[in-house]
């Protein structure tokens, strides 16, 4: 639905509020973003699809869920590529959020891993911060030359070209936007969890890319 909202120039937050107002659905699990991860949901979807295939049945909905979820993990990279006209060599991305969800250090199937690996492949580097997953990131990636782990979210901003957000930690929800704009080389935020209202960042003179917030976020499109 968020991808359709971008195509039609709609705001997924308005769509989400409309869908969630149906008491049979509710709001709890209908937040668009840059894909789900963790150890349970991805594994269960994959296992059920494989079990169906082994029994001679093609579980097309399950296979589509898996394919679309992986595609969503590339959404921020798509936005970043578009913003920089396809050339990421020498760019530095500040990354807030490494775990697959808040309140854990679990990085299994995390969207941040896909983003970082593809940024490195494109010649970019990453300055990353997460409240809990720093040691886990170090364990997974070791001495990856394109990765700098930072002690605070503010430290991650310094010297970076732009900011990307992969995890909706509470401490990311009310940042100092003026400090973000002042520390980045470009006042640009790529928000994979739709933490902010576009109008708020516009008031601070920032460019804001979020999931399904309308085509007007794509400058020059």
mmCIF file of C-alpha atoms in Angstrom:
data_model
loop_
_atom_site.group_PDB
_atom_site.id
_atom_site.type_symbol
_atom_site.label_atom_id
_atom_site.label_comp_id
_atom_site.label_asym_id
_atom_site.label_seq_id
_atom_site.Cartn_x
_atom_site.Cartn_y
_atom_site.Cartn_z
ATOM 1 C CA UNK A 1 0.000 0.000 0.000
ATOM 2 C CA UNK A 2 2.867 2.389 0.744
ATOM 3 C CA UNK A 3 4.346 1.746 -2.687
ATOM 4 C CA UNK A 4 0.960 2.403 -4.291
ATOM 5 C CA UNK A 5 0.697 5.620 -2.298
ATOM 6 C CA UNK A 6 3.974 6.779 -3.849
ATOM 7 C CA UNK A 7 2.729 5.924 -7.342
ATOM 8 C CA UNK A 8 -0.555 7.802 -6.864
ATOM 9 C CA UNK A 9 0.928 10.719 -4.938
ATOM 10 C CA UNK A 10 -1.003 9.823 -1.784
ATOM 11 C CA UNK A 11 0.148 9.905 1.845
ATOM 12 C CA UNK A 12 0.232 6.407 3.350
ATOM 13 C CA UNK A 13 -0.373 7.847 6.817
ATOM 14 C CA UNK A 14 -3.844 8.966 5.741
ATOM 15 C CA UNK A 15 -4.452 5.551 4.176
ATOM 16 C CA UNK A 16 -3.207 3.810 7.332
ATOM 17 C CA UNK A 17 -5.514 5.828 9.552
ATOM 18 C CA UNK A 18 -8.463 4.991 7.313
ATOM 19 C CA UNK A 19 -7.729 1.260 7.236
ATOM 20 C CA UNK A 20 -6.949 1.090 10.947
ATOM 21 C CA UNK A 21 -10.231 2.751 11.886
ATOM 22 C CA UNK A 22 -11.939 -0.521 10.994
ATOM 23 C CA UNK A 23 -12.092 -2.316 14.382
ATOM 24 C CA UNK A 24 -11.615 -5.666 12.646
ATOM 25 C CA UNK A 25 -8.134 -4.489 11.590
ATOM 26 C CA UNK A 26 -6.894 -1.878 14.053
ATOM 27 C CA UNK A 27 -3.655 0.110 13.958
ATOM 28 C CA UNK A 28 -1.202 -2.099 15.831
ATOM 29 C CA UNK A 29 0.492 -3.868 12.936
ATOM 30 C CA UNK A 30 -0.078 -1.643 9.903
ATOM 31 C CA UNK A 31 2.971 0.598 9.920
ATOM 32 C CA UNK A 32 4.717 0.821 6.538
ATOM 33 C CA UNK A 33 8.477 0.742 6.434
ATOM 34 C CA UNK A 34 11.672 -0.723 5.023
ATOM 35 C CA UNK A 35 10.793 -4.364 5.701
ATOM 36 C CA UNK A 36 10.462 -6.703 8.655
ATOM 37 C CA UNK A 37 13.188 -8.922 10.091
ATOM 38 C CA UNK A 38 14.023 -10.944 13.170
ATOM 39 C CA UNK A 39 14.276 -14.649 13.837
ATOM 40 C CA UNK A 40 10.599 -15.652 13.868
ATOM 41 C CA UNK A 41 8.423 -14.069 11.213
ATOM 42 C CA UNK A 42 10.835 -14.402 8.246
ATOM 43 C CA UNK A 43 11.726 -17.971 9.215
ATOM 44 C CA UNK A 44 8.095 -18.979 9.666
ATOM 45 C CA UNK A 45 7.001 -17.515 6.327
ATOM 46 C CA UNK A 46 9.900 -19.197 4.524
ATOM 47 C CA UNK A 47 9.369 -22.534 6.268
ATOM 48 C CA UNK A 48 5.649 -22.602 5.514
ATOM 49 C CA UNK A 49 6.278 -21.777 1.855
ATOM 50 C CA UNK A 50 8.900 -24.546 1.609
ATOM 51 C CA UNK A 51 6.601 -27.029 3.311
ATOM 52 C CA UNK A 52 3.859 -26.165 0.849
ATOM 53 C CA UNK A 53 6.246 -26.605 -2.079
ATOM 54 C CA UNK A 54 7.418 -29.987 -0.749
ATOM 55 C CA UNK A 55 3.784 -31.070 -0.644
ATOM 56 C CA UNK A 56 3.300 -30.045 -4.274
ATOM 57 C CA UNK A 57 1.444 -26.813 -3.571
ATOM 58 C CA UNK A 58 2.592 -23.327 -4.567
ATOM 59 C CA UNK A 59 1.794 -20.908 -1.755
ATOM 60 C CA UNK A 60 1.757 -17.833 -3.961
ATOM 61 C CA UNK A 61 0.726 -15.371 -1.270
ATOM 62 C CA UNK A 62 3.520 -16.514 1.058
ATOM 63 C CA UNK A 63 6.084 -16.379 -1.746
ATOM 64 C CA UNK A 64 4.893 -12.892 -2.658
ATOM 65 C CA UNK A 65 5.156 -11.747 0.978
ATOM 66 C CA UNK A 66 8.756 -12.914 1.135
ATOM 67 C CA UNK A 67 9.664 -11.300 -2.199
ATOM 68 C CA UNK A 68 7.973 -7.982 -1.392
ATOM 69 C CA UNK A 69 9.537 -7.829 2.066
ATOM 70 C CA UNK A 70 13.027 -8.226 0.650
ATOM 71 C CA UNK A 71 12.249 -5.571 -1.945
ATOM 72 C CA UNK A 72 11.166 -3.195 0.835
ATOM 73 C CA UNK A 73 14.573 -3.588 2.446
ATOM 74 C CA UNK A 74 16.028 -1.914 -0.640
ATOM 75 C CA UNK A 75 13.679 1.092 -0.549
ATOM 76 C CA UNK A 76 16.042 3.418 1.306
ATOM 77 C CA UNK A 77 18.863 2.499 -1.051
ATOM 78 C CA UNK A 78 16.562 3.314 -3.969
ATOM 79 C CA UNK A 79 15.869 6.750 -2.501
ATOM 80 C CA UNK A 80 19.542 7.370 -1.768
ATOM 81 C CA UNK A 81 20.555 6.386 -5.291
ATOM 82 C CA UNK A 82 17.911 8.661 -6.733
ATOM 83 C CA UNK A 83 18.951 11.591 -4.560
ATOM 84 C CA UNK A 84 22.601 11.253 -5.624
ATOM 85 C CA UNK A 85 21.773 10.541 -9.280
ATOM 86 C CA UNK A 86 23.122 6.996 -9.017
ATOM 87 C CA UNK A 87 26.641 7.822 -7.812
ATOM 88 C CA UNK A 88 27.371 6.877 -4.199
ATOM 89 C CA UNK A 89 31.148 6.578 -4.428
ATOM 90 C CA UNK A 90 32.804 8.460 -1.590
ATOM 91 C CA UNK A 91 29.514 9.274 0.138
ATOM 92 C CA UNK A 92 29.065 8.714 3.866
ATOM 93 C CA UNK A 93 25.658 7.761 5.259
ATOM 94 C CA UNK A 94 24.842 8.247 8.930
ATOM 95 C CA UNK A 95 22.683 5.306 9.978
ATOM 96 C CA UNK A 96 20.406 5.362 13.019
ATOM 97 C CA UNK A 97 19.153 1.919 13.994
ATOM 98 C CA UNK A 98 20.765 -1.463 13.374
ATOM 99 C CA UNK A 99 18.533 -3.986 15.164
ATOM 100 C CA UNK A 100 15.499 -5.352 13.321
ATOM 101 C CA UNK A 101 13.178 -3.673 15.842
ATOM 102 C CA UNK A 102 13.499 -1.503 18.976
ATOM 103 C CA UNK A 103 14.363 -2.887 22.415
ATOM 104 C CA UNK A 104 16.604 -5.685 21.180
ATOM 105 C CA UNK A 105 20.116 -6.190 19.833
ATOM 106 C CA UNK A 106 18.879 -8.838 17.376
ATOM 107 C CA UNK A 107 20.046 -8.121 13.820
ATOM 108 C CA UNK A 108 18.819 -11.291 12.157
ATOM 109 C CA UNK A 109 17.220 -10.397 8.820
ATOM 110 C CA UNK A 110 17.503 -6.701 9.764
ATOM 111 C CA UNK A 111 16.866 -4.095 7.071
ATOM 112 C CA UNK A 112 19.995 -2.251 8.183
ATOM 113 C CA UNK A 113 22.190 -5.144 7.051
ATOM 114 C CA UNK A 114 20.827 -5.061 3.521
ATOM 115 C CA UNK A 115 21.238 -1.290 3.339
ATOM 116 C CA UNK A 116 24.802 -1.275 4.676
ATOM 117 C CA UNK A 117 26.002 -4.107 2.454
ATOM 118 C CA UNK A 118 24.585 -2.468 -0.652
ATOM 119 C CA UNK A 119 26.010 0.929 0.288
ATOM 120 C CA UNK A 120 29.461 -0.626 0.667
ATOM 121 C CA UNK A 121 29.092 -2.374 -2.679
ATOM 122 C CA UNK A 122 28.293 1.020 -4.242
ATOM 123 C CA UNK A 123 31.438 2.615 -2.790
ATOM 124 C CA UNK A 124 29.803 4.428 0.138
ATOM 125 C CA UNK A 125 30.684 4.242 3.827
ATOM 126 C CA UNK A 126 28.468 4.123 6.918
ATOM 127 C CA UNK A 127 28.632 5.801 10.339
ATOM 128 C CA UNK A 128 26.210 3.813 12.483
ATOM 129 C CA UNK A 129 24.582 4.055 15.892
ATOM 130 C CA UNK A 130 22.112 1.817 17.733
ATOM 131 C CA UNK A 131 21.237 1.915 21.453
ATOM 132 C CA UNK A 132 21.649 -1.859 21.874
ATOM 133 C CA UNK A 133 23.133 -3.530 18.795
ATOM 134 C CA UNK A 134 26.650 -2.097 18.614
ATOM 135 C CA UNK A 135 28.400 -5.221 19.895
ATOM 136 C CA UNK A 136 26.286 -7.424 17.641
ATOM 137 C CA UNK A 137 27.177 -5.252 14.661
ATOM 138 C CA UNK A 138 30.859 -5.567 15.549
ATOM 139 C CA UNK A 139 30.486 -9.345 15.841
ATOM 140 C CA UNK A 140 28.811 -9.646 12.440
ATOM 141 C CA UNK A 141 30.903 -7.232 10.392
ATOM 142 C CA UNK A 142 34.193 -7.158 12.278
ATOM 143 C CA UNK A 143 36.670 -4.703 10.790
ATOM 144 C CA UNK A 144 34.603 -3.803 7.745
ATOM 145 C CA UNK A 145 36.509 -0.798 6.344
ATOM 146 C CA UNK A 146 33.356 1.024 5.286
ATOM 147 C CA UNK A 147 31.818 0.947 8.771
ATOM 148 C CA UNK A 148 32.374 3.312 11.682
ATOM 149 C CA UNK A 149 30.478 2.530 14.885
ATOM 150 C CA UNK A 150 29.619 5.646 16.885
ATOM 151 C CA UNK A 151 28.896 6.073 20.576
ATOM 152 C CA UNK A 152 25.947 8.437 20.109
ATOM 153 C CA UNK A 153 23.456 9.286 17.404
ATOM 154 C CA UNK A 154 24.917 12.795 17.265
ATOM 155 C CA UNK A 155 28.413 11.463 16.648
ATOM 156 C CA UNK A 156 27.136 9.456 13.695
ATOM 157 C CA UNK A 157 25.978 12.678 12.004
ATOM 158 C CA UNK A 158 29.324 14.457 12.051
ATOM 159 C CA UNK A 159 30.983 14.371 8.647
ATOM 160 C CA UNK A 160 28.196 12.323 7.064
ATOM 161 C CA UNK A 161 26.516 13.418 3.845
ATOM 162 C CA UNK A 162 22.975 12.320 4.757
ATOM 163 C CA UNK A 163 21.035 10.443 7.457
ATOM 164 C CA UNK A 164 19.150 7.145 7.069
ATOM 165 C CA UNK A 165 16.924 5.560 9.738
ATOM 166 C CA UNK A 166 16.199 1.817 9.854
ATOM 167 C CA UNK A 167 14.842 1.226 13.374
ATOM 168 C CA UNK A 168 12.124 3.122 15.219
ATOM 169 C CA UNK A 169 13.885 3.517 18.559
ATOM 170 C CA UNK A 170 12.127 5.910 20.940
ATOM 171 C CA UNK A 171 15.194 8.158 21.223
ATOM 172 C CA UNK A 172 15.043 8.827 17.469
ATOM 173 C CA UNK A 173 11.481 10.141 17.554
ATOM 174 C CA UNK A 174 12.151 13.668 18.859
ATOM 175 C CA UNK A 175 15.648 14.658 17.741
ATOM 176 C CA UNK A 176 17.143 18.120 17.410
ATOM 177 C CA UNK A 177 16.412 18.763 13.748
ATOM 178 C CA UNK A 178 18.530 21.901 13.682
ATOM 179 C CA UNK A 179 21.507 19.881 14.927
ATOM 180 C CA UNK A 180 20.861 17.219 12.289
ATOM 181 C CA UNK A 181 20.837 19.809 9.514
ATOM 182 C CA UNK A 182 23.918 21.560 10.892
ATOM 183 C CA UNK A 183 26.033 18.404 11.183
ATOM 184 C CA UNK A 184 25.194 16.765 7.857
ATOM 185 C CA UNK A 185 26.830 17.918 4.630
ATOM 186 C CA UNK A 186 23.337 17.911 3.123
ATOM 187 C CA UNK A 187 20.167 18.394 5.223
ATOM 188 C CA UNK A 188 18.600 15.157 3.977
ATOM 189 C CA UNK A 189 16.855 12.375 5.926
ATOM 190 C CA UNK A 190 15.884 8.957 4.527
ATOM 191 C CA UNK A 191 13.361 7.595 7.015
ATOM 192 C CA UNK A 192 12.606 3.881 6.756
ATOM 193 C CA UNK A 193 10.085 3.986 9.627
ATOM 194 C CA UNK A 194 8.100 7.185 8.950
ATOM 195 C CA UNK A 195 8.992 8.707 12.319
ATOM 196 C CA UNK A 196 8.401 12.327 11.358
ATOM 197 C CA UNK A 197 5.883 14.545 9.642
ATOM 198 C CA UNK A 198 7.190 15.881 6.307
ATOM 199 C CA UNK A 199 5.952 19.399 7.080
ATOM 200 C CA UNK A 200 8.059 19.520 10.249
ATOM 201 C CA UNK A 201 11.287 18.735 8.428
ATOM 202 C CA UNK A 202 10.388 21.170 5.669
ATOM 203 C CA UNK A 203 10.107 23.919 8.284
ATOM 204 C CA UNK A 204 13.671 23.113 9.315
ATOM 205 C CA UNK A 205 14.845 23.412 5.706
ATOM 206 C CA UNK A 206 15.396 19.678 5.294
ATOM 207 C CA UNK A 207 14.668 17.244 2.481
ATOM 208 C CA UNK A 208 12.703 14.243 3.730
ATOM 209 C CA UNK A 209 12.295 10.867 2.050
ATOM 210 C CA UNK A 210 9.881 8.487 3.793
ATOM 211 C CA UNK A 211 7.980 5.334 2.862
ATOM 212 C CA UNK A 212 4.772 6.046 0.957
ATOM 213 C CA UNK A 213 4.510 9.756 1.755
ATOM 214 C CA UNK A 214 3.730 10.806 -1.819
ATOM 215 C CA UNK A 215 5.660 11.348 -5.050
ATOM 216 C CA UNK A 216 6.404 14.961 -4.188
ATOM 217 C CA UNK A 217 9.302 13.680 -2.062
ATOM 218 C CA UNK A 218 11.148 12.746 -5.246
ATOM 219 C CA UNK A 219 12.735 15.949 -6.410
ATOM 220 C CA UNK A 220 12.918 16.222 -10.155
ATOM 221 C CA UNK A 221 10.336 13.453 -10.768
#
